[in-house]
Amino acid sequence: MLKTGEQHLESLRDGRRVYVGDELVEDVTTHPAFRNAAHSFAMIYDRKLAPENVDVMAYEAEDGELSTSWYLQPKTKEDLRKRRETHRRVAEWTCGLIGRSPDHVASFVTGLLWKPDLFEENLSGSAGHLQEYYDFMRKNDTFACYTVLPPQGARQPELYQREGLTVPTLRVTAEDKEGVTLNGMKMLGTSAVFSNETWVGNLLPLGEEQAAESITCAVPLNWEGVTIWTRKPFERFAVSEFDAPFAWKFDETDSMVIFEDVKVPWERVFTHNNAALSRNIYFQTPSHAMGNHQSNVRFSEKLKLILGVARKSAELNNVLQVPAVRDTLGRLAAGEAGLNAMISGQIEDAEEMVAGRLNINRRHMYGALHWCTQNYATVCETVRELMGGGPFQMPADVSVINNPELREKFETYWSVPGQSAIDRMKFLKLGWDLLGSEFAGRHQQYERFYAGPAFINTLYSFIECPWDEMTGTVDRVLAEYHVPEDGEVRRPVAAE
């Protein structure tokens, strides 16, 4: 099934409980904090149905049903290229600003299917249930977010226990022949407000004593006992699309999700009571790699936008001919080229992780992921330097043009050669929303910790590095020469 944007909006009118502060939101598709972003997600579904996109954005599944390409199980490099282009178009339509777009978690679930025995050995029937859930997502074009981290401050439960406090982390508190009961909180439900379901799991290591927390399951976000607590929604405070074009419609929103006596049937449970496995499923399958390949592609589209702002800032400020400015733009362009080369390399050096299926190269993917997380803030700071004080010279908002007298003065004093005052304000408002606003600040923090703390990202590269090749190179060079015998040592001749 390929659902339409309207069908997705209708699916969000499902009685879910979303809190903004103490306000219970009745309909996220019409509420001023979420309605524009909700329609941005709907736009993704409509655009992938458009004649110019559907050949890339859809494929014929084995059951003959037309399905969205982020569910495609890649067997060839062409399949991998199709998946990449699918991710790229979603990112292009959303300017790379929606990290948890519908193709992200879907890619995680798609990759999990490659090793069914991994699940079956832990929980009888879970491999079949996973296949059924994947088919359910594919056939219904389901949008899932994920909540795969314990809340900050609760990652050392013994500290809570020592003071007699309730550990807030989600855990299984009961089970019977029908399923398990969940209580607690998980983070970070980015896009949960606009998703149909949340994939509950664990991306951080758990100790054996945390077996009750090691549940992996799928939960519809409108189920009884599930509540979504959002951070401050930036869309609500955007004056207009002109003044804040990205916060206006691309705030995907981050949320904490609370589960209170939520009953999950066994057919939606995929790991249980196995602390190590609940994390390992993402790394012993292509799941983590497929999901973060999407993040690499999304980031590259976002980087194009930022580099465009950099170039136009230099042109607007008449400094493009300054050698130092060209040097800065050249360094930004080199970084963008390197990132795209790493993404292409993920496909060209693809791995056959499971016979008959082809996965992107994990080492190249983790290298790209590390580059993105470590360089985003620096890139933004560099472009803000090129923008200078321009954003602060603009009137508070675009309402200034509603007054004819003020508009005339604005156009007189703020216009520059080659650009009207209105166009100049439009560009500078866009640049500031992208790089300097509260919305922009969220993105800097988000990109920094997108895949976890920095030491976790470097650990991925440490694990995937073929160290034997590196040390083997040293050993080969060492083997090419020997300890000199007496007479073989040439001593320098003393100067006369």
Tab-separated table of C-alpha atoms in Angstrom:
chain	number	residue	atom	x	y	z
A	1	MET	CA	0.000	0.000	0.000
A	2	LEU	CA	1.095	3.537	-0.742
A	3	LYS	CA	-0.949	5.793	1.499
A	4	THR	CA	-1.775	9.382	0.690
A	5	GLY	CA	-1.016	12.421	2.774
A	6	GLU	CA	-4.657	12.759	3.765
A	7	GLN	CA	-4.737	9.127	4.865
A	8	HIS	CA	-1.724	9.769	7.063
A	9	LEU	CA	-3.306	12.844	8.619
A	10	GLU	CA	-6.475	10.883	9.284
A	11	SER	CA	-4.430	8.115	10.936
A	12	LEU	CA	-3.145	10.672	13.466
A	13	ARG	CA	-6.680	11.534	14.565
A	14	ASP	CA	-6.723	8.391	16.674
A	15	GLY	CA	-7.262	9.561	20.241
A	16	ARG	CA	-3.561	9.742	21.128
A	17	ARG	CA	-2.643	11.685	24.253
A	18	VAL	CA	-0.094	14.416	23.513
A	19	TYR	CA	0.826	16.974	26.171
A	20	VAL	CA	2.312	20.423	25.564
A	21	GLY	CA	2.920	21.554	29.106
A	22	ASP	CA	-0.383	20.911	30.852
A	23	GLU	CA	-2.417	21.108	27.644
A	24	LEU	CA	-3.825	17.873	26.240
A	25	VAL	CA	-3.816	18.222	22.453
A	26	GLU	CA	-6.973	16.832	20.869
A	27	ASP	CA	-5.828	16.831	17.234
A	28	VAL	CA	-2.170	17.217	16.245
A	29	THR	CA	-3.155	17.837	12.614
A	30	THR	CA	-4.934	21.106	13.480
A	31	HIS	CA	-3.203	22.297	16.669
A	32	PRO	CA	-1.054	25.438	16.123
A	33	ALA	CA	1.974	23.712	17.653
A	34	PHE	CA	1.963	20.839	15.153
A	35	ARG	CA	-0.349	21.359	12.176
A	36	ASN	CA	2.241	22.603	9.679
A	37	ALA	CA	4.722	19.848	10.517
A	38	ALA	CA	1.905	17.290	10.315
A	39	HIS	CA	1.189	18.487	6.791
A	40	SER	CA	4.908	18.337	5.966
A	41	PHE	CA	4.867	14.639	6.832
A	42	ALA	CA	1.707	14.252	4.761
A	43	MET	CA	3.530	15.964	1.894
A	44	ILE	CA	6.131	13.170	1.903
A	45	TYR	CA	3.407	10.587	1.300
A	46	ASP	CA	1.812	12.634	-1.468
A	47	ARG	CA	5.072	13.389	-3.244
A	48	LYS	CA	6.189	9.787	-3.351
A	49	LEU	CA	2.948	9.008	-5.190
A	50	ALA	CA	3.587	11.668	-7.844
A	51	PRO	CA	4.255	10.271	-11.357
A	52	GLU	CA	7.764	11.734	-11.441
A	53	ASN	CA	8.679	10.009	-8.160
A	54	VAL	CA	6.762	6.762	-7.854
A	55	ASP	CA	9.185	4.663	-9.935
A	56	VAL	CA	11.932	5.451	-7.435
A	57	MET	CA	9.833	5.680	-4.289
A	58	ALA	CA	8.012	2.366	-4.764
A	59	TYR	CA	8.763	-1.223	-5.755
A	60	GLU	CA	6.775	-4.384	-6.326
A	61	ALA	CA	7.126	-6.634	-3.291
A	62	GLU	CA	7.283	-10.423	-3.506
A	63	ASP	CA	3.548	-10.627	-2.840
A	64	GLY	CA	2.932	-8.376	-5.863
A	65	GLU	CA	1.886	-5.366	-3.794
A	66	LEU	CA	3.302	-1.941	-4.612
A	67	SER	CA	5.263	-0.884	-1.522
A	68	THR	CA	7.418	2.048	-0.461
A	69	SER	CA	11.087	1.623	-1.352
A	70	TRP	CA	12.391	2.034	2.183
A	71	TYR	CA	11.064	-1.504	2.770
A	72	LEU	CA	13.059	-2.890	-0.162
A	73	GLN	CA	15.331	-5.800	0.817
A	74	PRO	CA	18.483	-5.050	-1.220
A	75	LYS	CA	19.993	-7.881	-3.244
A	76	THR	CA	22.041	-5.838	-5.730
A	77	LYS	CA	23.870	-2.537	-5.890
A	78	GLU	CA	20.997	-1.224	-7.980
A	79	ASP	CA	18.680	-1.959	-5.053
A	80	LEU	CA	21.037	-0.043	-2.771
A	81	ARG	CA	21.099	2.881	-5.203
A	82	LYS	CA	17.303	2.860	-5.300
A	83	ARG	CA	17.167	2.991	-1.509
A	84	ARG	CA	19.709	5.829	-1.460
A	85	GLU	CA	17.729	7.868	-3.968
A	86	THR	CA	14.555	7.213	-1.975
A	87	HIS	CA	16.210	8.626	1.147
A	88	ARG	CA	17.667	11.513	-0.846
A	89	ARG	CA	14.314	12.628	-2.213
A	90	VAL	CA	12.657	12.549	1.205
A	91	ALA	CA	15.552	14.631	2.544
A	92	GLU	CA	15.370	17.019	-0.409
A	93	TRP	CA	11.652	17.602	0.170
A	94	THR	CA	12.289	18.368	3.849
A	95	CYS	CA	15.646	20.182	3.429
A	96	GLY	CA	17.343	17.468	5.501
A	97	LEU	CA	15.695	18.943	8.603
A	98	ILE	CA	13.490	15.990	9.530
A	99	GLY	CA	15.829	13.384	10.955
A	100	ARG	CA	13.208	10.838	11.929
A	101	SER	CA	11.324	10.851	8.648
A	102	PRO	CA	9.262	7.734	7.833
A	103	ASP	CA	12.219	6.039	6.099
A	104	HIS	CA	14.423	5.963	9.220
A	105	VAL	CA	12.915	3.394	11.576
A	106	ALA	CA	11.460	1.482	8.625
A	107	SER	CA	15.057	0.887	7.511
A	108	PHE	CA	15.979	-0.410	10.970
A	109	VAL	CA	13.112	-2.914	10.916
A	110	THR	CA	13.921	-3.934	7.337
A	111	GLY	CA	17.482	-4.812	8.349
A	112	LEU	CA	16.416	-6.866	11.371
A	113	LEU	CA	14.791	-9.482	9.131
A	114	TRP	CA	18.117	-10.743	7.821
A	115	LYS	CA	18.843	-12.990	10.809
A	116	PRO	CA	15.599	-14.515	12.104
A	117	ASP	CA	17.436	-17.160	14.163
A	118	LEU	CA	18.851	-14.393	16.340
A	119	PHE	CA	15.326	-13.695	17.579
A	120	GLU	CA	13.975	-17.237	17.604
A	121	GLU	CA	16.747	-18.503	19.883
A	122	ASN	CA	15.681	-15.987	22.520
A	123	LEU	CA	11.906	-16.055	22.223
A	124	SER	CA	10.025	-18.808	20.443
A	125	GLY	CA	7.854	-17.453	17.647
A	126	SER	CA	9.485	-14.021	17.638
A	127	ALA	CA	11.102	-14.465	14.206
A	128	GLY	CA	7.695	-15.049	12.661
A	129	HIS	CA	6.242	-12.152	14.612
A	130	LEU	CA	9.004	-9.868	13.335
A	131	GLN	CA	8.256	-10.885	9.745
A	132	GLU	CA	4.565	-10.243	10.354
A	133	TYR	CA	5.293	-6.809	11.815
A	134	TYR	CA	7.491	-5.873	8.863
A	135	ASP	CA	4.697	-6.975	6.506
A	136	PHE	CA	2.207	-4.967	8.571
A	137	MET	CA	4.351	-1.831	8.270
A	138	ARG	CA	4.948	-2.350	4.551
A	139	LYS	CA	1.331	-3.092	3.667
A	140	ASN	CA	-0.055	-0.184	5.695
A	141	ASP	CA	2.755	2.285	4.926
A	142	THR	CA	3.088	2.673	8.680
A	143	PHE	CA	5.139	5.510	10.103
A	144	ALA	CA	7.056	4.377	13.185
A	145	CYS	CA	9.358	6.381	15.414
A	146	TYR	CA	11.524	4.717	18.026
A	147	THR	CA	12.125	5.072	21.739
A	148	VAL	CA	15.334	3.173	22.353
A	149	LEU	CA	17.051	5.012	25.224
A	150	PRO	CA	16.408	5.172	28.971
A	151	PRO	CA	15.790	8.656	30.372
A	152	GLN	CA	18.911	10.616	31.295
A	153	GLY	CA	19.748	10.303	34.965
A	154	ALA	CA	18.162	6.849	35.167
A	155	ARG	CA	20.983	4.896	33.557
A	156	GLN	CA	22.373	3.881	36.955
A	157	PRO	CA	19.316	2.375	38.668
A	158	GLU	CA	21.258	1.584	41.844
A	159	LEU	CA	21.375	5.318	42.647
A	160	TYR	CA	17.569	5.417	42.674
A	161	GLN	CA	17.303	2.233	44.693
A	162	ARG	CA	19.765	3.542	47.289
A	163	GLU	CA	17.468	6.510	47.985
A	164	GLY	CA	14.231	4.550	47.761
A	165	LEU	CA	13.156	6.241	44.525
A	166	THR	CA	11.223	4.645	41.678
A	167	VAL	CA	13.436	3.932	38.677
A	168	PRO	CA	11.623	5.706	35.791
A	169	THR	CA	13.065	3.551	32.990
A	170	LEU	CA	10.543	1.475	31.060
A	171	ARG	CA	10.459	-2.168	32.132
A	172	VAL	CA	8.275	-5.251	32.017
A	173	THR	CA	6.307	-5.336	35.260
A	174	ALA	CA	4.135	-8.366	34.517
A	175	GLU	CA	3.604	-11.057	31.914
A	176	ASP	CA	1.070	-13.776	31.212
A	177	LYS	CA	0.023	-15.996	28.329
A	178	GLU	CA	-1.415	-12.959	26.502
A	179	GLY	CA	1.666	-10.755	26.609
A	180	VAL	CA	3.680	-8.349	28.757
A	181	THR	CA	2.794	-5.232	30.750
A	182	LEU	CA	5.012	-2.157	30.437
A	183	ASN	CA	5.558	0.676	32.880
A	184	GLY	CA	8.050	3.526	32.709
A	185	MET	CA	9.479	6.091	30.340
A	186	LYS	CA	11.629	5.978	27.181
A	187	MET	CA	13.347	8.618	25.078
A	188	LEU	CA	13.734	10.230	22.656
A	189	GLY	CA	10.527	9.948	20.660
A	190	THR	CA	11.516	12.291	17.858
A	191	SER	CA	8.545	12.556	15.450
A	192	ALA	CA	6.382	10.537	17.876
A	193	VAL	CA	3.686	13.209	17.632
A	194	PHE	CA	3.375	12.462	13.898
A	195	SER	CA	4.003	8.686	13.966
A	196	ASN	CA	1.578	5.789	14.068
A	197	GLU	CA	3.686	3.541	16.298
A	198	THR	CA	6.830	3.502	18.382
A	199	TRP	CA	9.469	0.804	18.216
A	200	VAL	CA	10.574	0.221	21.821
A	201	GLY	CA	14.087	-1.128	22.310
A	202	ASN	CA	17.598	-0.555	23.610
A	203	LEU	CA	20.558	0.980	21.794
A	204	LEU	CA	22.666	1.357	24.946
A	205	PRO	CA	24.238	-1.671	26.676
A	206	LEU	CA	22.324	-3.111	29.620
A	207	GLY	CA	23.631	-5.094	32.581
A	208	GLU	CA	22.310	-8.584	33.278
A	209	GLU	CA	20.437	-7.204	36.277
A	210	GLN	CA	18.455	-5.002	33.857
A	211	ALA	CA	16.768	-7.904	32.090
A	212	ALA	CA	13.321	-6.451	32.790
A	213	GLU	CA	14.307	-3.389	30.729
A	214	SER	CA	15.518	-5.462	27.779
A	215	ILE	CA	12.181	-5.589	26.011
A	216	THR	CA	11.935	-4.991	22.266
A	217	CYS	CA	8.394	-4.482	21.013
A	218	ALA	CA	6.137	-2.311	18.858
A	219	VAL	CA	3.382	-0.174	20.380
A	220	PRO	CA	0.715	1.961	18.639
A	221	LEU	CA	0.896	5.464	20.052
A	222	ASN	CA	-2.833	5.688	20.710
A	223	TRP	CA	-2.962	2.678	23.020
A	224	GLU	CA	-4.398	3.080	26.483
A	225	GLY	CA	-1.672	4.036	28.943
A	226	VAL	CA	0.636	5.700	26.390
A	227	THR	CA	1.233	9.454	26.723
A	228	ILE	CA	3.539	11.694	24.692
A	229	TRP	CA	5.169	14.642	26.496
A	230	THR	CA	6.692	17.062	23.993
A	231	ARG	CA	9.419	19.626	24.410
A	232	LYS	CA	8.687	23.259	23.516
A	233	PRO	CA	7.279	23.170	19.956
A	234	PHE	CA	9.043	25.795	17.854
A	235	GLU	CA	6.262	25.910	15.280
A	236	ARG	CA	3.920	27.412	17.845
A	237	PHE	CA	6.154	30.471	18.210
A	238	ALA	CA	6.992	31.004	14.539
A	239	VAL	CA	5.475	34.366	13.513
A	240	SER	CA	5.126	33.407	9.852
A	241	GLU	CA	6.710	31.198	7.224
A	242	PHE	CA	8.535	34.271	5.908
A	243	ASP	CA	10.112	34.981	9.298
A	244	ALA	CA	10.918	31.374	10.263
A	245	PRO	CA	10.516	29.153	7.180
A	246	PHE	CA	11.900	25.991	8.797
A	247	ALA	CA	10.496	26.210	12.327
A	248	TRP	CA	7.173	27.026	10.656
A	249	LYS	CA	6.801	23.609	9.015
A	250	PHE	CA	9.754	21.292	9.745
A	251	ASP	CA	9.855	20.995	13.540
A	252	GLU	CA	9.616	17.220	13.935
A	253	THR	CA	9.368	17.628	17.738
A	254	ASP	CA	11.143	15.516	20.370
A	255	SER	CA	9.162	13.787	23.093
A	256	MET	CA	9.359	11.595	26.137
A	257	VAL	CA	6.938	8.685	25.961
A	258	ILE	CA	5.395	7.329	29.163
A	259	PHE	CA	3.896	3.841	29.423
A	260	GLU	CA	1.506	3.103	32.287
A	261	ASP	CA	0.197	-0.463	32.489
A	262	VAL	CA	0.452	-0.855	28.720
A	263	LYS	CA	-0.361	-4.435	27.704
A	264	VAL	CA	1.599	-5.639	24.659
A	265	PRO	CA	0.588	-8.986	23.086
A	266	TRP	CA	3.317	-11.547	22.399
A	267	GLU	CA	2.987	-11.137	18.632
A	268	ARG	CA	4.386	-7.596	19.067
A	269	VAL	CA	7.289	-8.668	21.325
A	270	PHE	CA	10.606	-9.459	19.609
A	271	THR	CA	13.164	-9.798	22.440
A	272	HIS	CA	12.564	-10.352	26.139
A	273	ASN	CA	14.691	-10.954	29.248
A	274	ASN	CA	17.999	-10.891	27.382
A	275	ALA	CA	19.976	-7.735	28.145
A	276	ALA	CA	22.776	-8.322	25.629
A	277	LEU	CA	20.555	-9.414	22.754
A	278	SER	CA	18.205	-6.443	23.069
A	279	ARG	CA	21.073	-4.245	21.819
A	280	ASN	CA	22.980	-6.749	19.689
A	281	ILE	CA	20.091	-7.265	17.270
A	282	TYR	CA	20.913	-3.919	15.666
A	283	PHE	CA	24.597	-4.710	15.127
A	284	GLN	CA	24.510	-8.418	14.308
A	285	THR	CA	22.084	-7.567	11.505
A	286	PRO	CA	22.274	-4.683	8.975
A	287	SER	CA	19.637	-2.788	10.993
A	288	HIS	CA	21.830	-0.070	12.507
A	289	ALA	CA	23.765	0.359	9.265
A	290	MET	CA	20.654	0.656	7.093
A	291	GLY	CA	19.034	3.164	9.432
A	292	ASN	CA	22.125	5.331	9.654
A	293	HIS	CA	22.810	5.158	5.924
A	294	GLN	CA	19.546	7.083	5.724
A	295	SER	CA	20.940	9.601	8.210
A	296	ASN	CA	24.094	10.057	6.098
A	297	VAL	CA	22.016	10.753	2.985
A	298	ARG	CA	19.722	13.127	4.862
A	299	PHE	CA	22.688	15.031	6.284
A	300	SER	CA	24.216	15.445	2.825
A	301	GLU	CA	21.041	17.167	1.605
A	302	LYS	CA	21.040	19.426	4.653
A	303	LEU	CA	24.674	20.272	3.970
A	304	LYS	CA	23.779	21.376	0.431
A	305	LEU	CA	21.326	23.860	1.902
A	306	ILE	CA	23.894	25.204	4.361
A	307	LEU	CA	26.549	25.565	1.663
A	308	GLY	CA	24.008	27.402	-0.482
A	309	VAL	CA	23.474	29.873	2.355
A	310	ALA	CA	27.247	30.274	2.668
A	311	ARG	CA	27.728	31.066	-1.020
A	312	LYS	CA	24.768	33.450	-1.204
A	313	SER	CA	25.959	35.234	1.962
A	314	ALA	CA	29.324	35.874	0.338
A	315	GLU	CA	27.626	37.171	-2.796
A	316	LEU	CA	25.190	39.356	-0.858
A	317	ASN	CA	28.006	40.887	1.191
A	318	ASN	CA	30.143	41.458	-1.929
A	319	VAL	CA	33.075	39.473	-0.523
A	320	LEU	CA	33.155	36.541	-2.935
A	321	GLN	CA	36.380	37.815	-4.510
A	322	VAL	CA	38.209	37.942	-1.173
A	323	PRO	CA	40.764	35.078	-1.112
A	324	ALA	CA	40.053	34.214	2.525
A	325	VAL	CA	36.332	33.893	1.766
A	326	ARG	CA	37.029	31.636	-1.219
A	327	ASP	CA	39.276	29.560	1.019
A	328	THR	CA	36.435	29.178	3.516
A	329	LEU	CA	33.925	28.223	0.830
A	330	GLY	CA	36.430	25.800	-0.666
A	331	ARG	CA	36.917	24.035	2.663
A	332	LEU	CA	33.154	23.704	3.075
A	333	ALA	CA	32.832	22.342	-0.455
A	334	ALA	CA	35.640	19.835	0.150
A	335	GLY	CA	33.857	18.506	3.229
A	336	GLU	CA	30.600	18.118	1.318
A	337	ALA	CA	32.394	16.297	-1.510
A	338	GLY	CA	34.113	13.973	0.952
A	339	LEU	CA	30.842	13.099	2.661
A	340	ASN	CA	29.153	12.238	-0.612
A	341	ALA	CA	32.151	10.133	-1.622
A	342	MET	CA	31.798	8.164	1.622
A	343	ILE	CA	28.098	7.633	0.919
A	344	SER	CA	28.829	6.415	-2.612
A	345	GLY	CA	31.543	4.151	-1.217
A	346	GLN	CA	29.002	2.524	1.073
A	347	ILE	CA	27.289	1.183	-2.040
A	348	GLU	CA	30.311	0.516	-4.260
A	349	ASP	CA	32.025	-1.449	-1.450
A	350	ALA	CA	28.805	-3.148	-0.332
A	351	GLU	CA	28.963	-6.259	1.870
A	352	GLU	CA	27.137	-9.564	1.570
A	353	MET	CA	26.321	-9.863	5.255
A	354	VAL	CA	23.793	-12.617	4.521
A	355	ALA	CA	23.869	-14.836	1.435
A	356	GLY	CA	21.749	-13.378	-1.348
A	357	ARG	CA	21.399	-9.927	0.203
A	358	LEU	CA	23.635	-6.889	-0.035
A	359	ASN	CA	24.260	-4.412	2.760
A	360	ILE	CA	25.982	-1.042	2.575
A	361	ASN	CA	29.604	-0.959	3.745
A	362	ARG	CA	29.408	-0.463	7.493
A	363	ARG	CA	32.887	0.950	7.931
A	364	HIS	CA	32.286	3.697	5.377
A	365	MET	CA	28.901	4.437	6.940
A	366	TYR	CA	30.331	4.830	10.448
A	367	GLY	CA	33.123	7.014	9.080
A	368	ALA	CA	30.524	9.285	7.489
A	369	LEU	CA	28.409	9.257	10.649
A	370	HIS	CA	31.411	10.349	12.704
A	371	TRP	CA	32.204	13.154	10.256
A	372	CYS	CA	28.638	14.453	10.417
A	373	THR	CA	28.376	14.469	14.201
A	374	GLN	CA	31.799	16.066	14.686
A	375	ASN	CA	31.621	18.743	11.991
A	376	TYR	CA	28.058	20.065	11.974
A	377	ALA	CA	28.576	22.714	14.666
A	378	THR	CA	31.810	23.890	13.025
A	379	VAL	CA	30.141	24.156	9.618
A	380	CYS	CA	27.286	26.199	11.097
A	381	GLU	CA	29.676	28.508	12.938
A	382	THR	CA	31.694	29.052	9.761
A	383	VAL	CA	28.616	30.043	7.777
A	384	ARG	CA	27.386	32.341	10.556
A	385	GLU	CA	30.725	34.145	10.292
A	386	LEU	CA	30.065	34.675	6.588
A	387	MET	CA	26.594	36.027	7.400
A	388	GLY	CA	28.070	38.524	9.839
A	389	GLY	CA	25.640	40.880	11.539
A	390	GLY	CA	23.175	40.847	8.652
A	391	PRO	CA	20.352	39.020	10.470
A	392	PHE	CA	20.386	41.600	13.284
A	393	GLN	CA	19.895	44.499	10.883
A	394	MET	CA	16.459	43.279	9.866
A	395	PRO	CA	13.155	44.514	11.332
A	396	ALA	CA	11.501	42.313	13.937
A	397	ASP	CA	9.220	40.663	11.395
A	398	VAL	CA	7.712	41.027	7.954
A	399	SER	CA	4.719	43.014	9.231
A	400	VAL	CA	6.783	46.134	8.556
A	401	ILE	CA	5.646	45.992	4.926
A	402	ASN	CA	1.984	46.307	5.938
A	403	ASN	CA	2.499	49.995	6.705
A	404	PRO	CA	3.062	51.906	3.416
A	405	GLU	CA	5.194	54.592	5.055
A	406	LEU	CA	7.402	52.078	6.874
A	407	ARG	CA	7.653	49.913	3.782
A	408	GLU	CA	8.900	52.832	1.704
A	409	LYS	CA	11.585	53.626	4.267
A	410	PHE	CA	12.488	49.957	4.594
A	411	GLU	CA	12.944	49.590	0.847
A	412	THR	CA	14.968	52.814	0.736
A	413	TYR	CA	17.424	52.060	3.510
A	414	TRP	CA	17.719	48.274	3.467
A	415	SER	CA	18.038	47.570	-0.256
A	416	VAL	CA	21.512	46.789	-1.610
A	417	PRO	CA	22.819	46.672	-5.192
A	418	GLY	CA	21.313	43.642	-6.861
A	419	GLN	CA	18.828	42.778	-4.116
A	420	SER	CA	15.694	44.448	-2.796
A	421	ALA	CA	15.123	44.960	0.903
A	422	ILE	CA	12.322	42.375	0.925
A	423	ASP	CA	14.421	39.712	-0.807
A	424	ARG	CA	17.357	40.481	1.447
A	425	MET	CA	15.228	40.112	4.562
A	426	LYS	CA	13.737	36.877	3.231
A	427	PHE	CA	17.187	35.351	2.735
A	428	LEU	CA	18.594	36.521	6.059
A	429	LYS	CA	15.531	35.256	7.937
A	430	LEU	CA	16.008	31.868	6.259
A	431	GLY	CA	19.702	31.776	7.119
A	432	TRP	CA	19.091	32.724	10.739
A	433	ASP	CA	16.312	30.177	11.194
A	434	LEU	CA	18.648	27.510	9.827
A	435	LEU	CA	21.798	28.501	11.703
A	436	GLY	CA	21.132	30.863	14.598
A	437	SER	CA	17.600	30.528	15.975
A	438	GLU	CA	16.342	28.330	18.805
A	439	PHE	CA	15.225	25.894	16.107
A	440	ALA	CA	18.804	25.942	14.781
A	441	GLY	CA	20.213	25.380	18.269
A	442	ARG	CA	18.117	22.266	18.621
A	443	HIS	CA	19.558	20.985	15.346
A	444	GLN	CA	23.123	21.543	16.536
A	445	GLN	CA	22.469	19.487	19.654
A	446	TYR	CA	20.527	16.900	17.681
A	447	GLU	CA	23.218	16.359	15.055
A	448	ARG	CA	25.877	16.159	17.758
A	449	PHE	CA	24.119	13.335	19.589
A	450	TYR	CA	22.130	11.861	16.701
A	451	ALA	CA	23.750	8.443	17.041
A	452	GLY	CA	24.854	8.713	20.659
A	453	PRO	CA	27.841	10.291	22.433
A	454	ALA	CA	31.034	10.910	20.461
A	455	PHE	CA	32.911	8.027	22.099
A	456	ILE	CA	30.186	5.617	20.969
A	457	ASN	CA	30.519	6.758	17.360
A	458	THR	CA	34.294	6.392	17.400
A	459	LEU	CA	33.895	2.950	18.964
A	460	TYR	CA	31.834	1.865	15.945
A	461	SER	CA	34.726	2.840	13.680
A	462	PHE	CA	37.193	1.078	15.982
A	463	ILE	CA	35.174	-2.136	15.748
A	464	GLU	CA	34.717	-2.014	11.965
A	465	CYS	CA	38.329	-1.107	11.161
A	466	PRO	CA	40.337	-3.985	9.560
A	467	TRP	CA	43.196	-3.589	12.014
A	468	ASP	CA	44.929	-6.708	10.673
A	469	GLU	CA	45.417	-4.884	7.377
A	470	MET	CA	46.907	-1.894	9.169
A	471	THR	CA	49.305	-3.850	11.350
A	472	GLY	CA	49.998	-6.206	8.453
A	473	THR	CA	51.281	-3.275	6.430
A	474	VAL	CA	53.721	-2.439	9.217
A	475	ASP	CA	54.800	-6.091	9.489
A	476	ARG	CA	55.398	-6.301	5.721
A	477	VAL	CA	57.649	-3.250	5.760
A	478	LEU	CA	59.502	-4.529	8.830
A	479	ALA	CA	60.087	-7.878	7.098
A	480	GLU	CA	61.756	-6.218	4.124
A	481	TYR	CA	64.946	-5.392	6.019
A	482	HIS	CA	67.021	-7.004	8.759
A	483	VAL	CA	69.304	-6.142	11.607
A	484	PRO	CA	72.580	-5.046	9.989
A	485	GLU	CA	75.693	-7.075	10.513
A	486	ASP	CA	78.957	-5.453	11.508
A	487	GLY	CA	80.281	-3.931	8.283
A	488	GLU	CA	76.881	-3.061	6.877
A	489	VAL	CA	76.504	0.049	8.969
A	490	ARG	CA	77.569	3.190	7.147
A	491	ARG	CA	78.850	5.763	9.509
A	492	PRO	CA	78.963	9.443	8.529
A	493	VAL	CA	82.378	10.718	7.510
A	494	ALA	CA	83.565	13.482	9.765
A	495	ALA	CA	84.006	16.810	8.028
A	496	GLU	CA	87.604	17.902	7.596
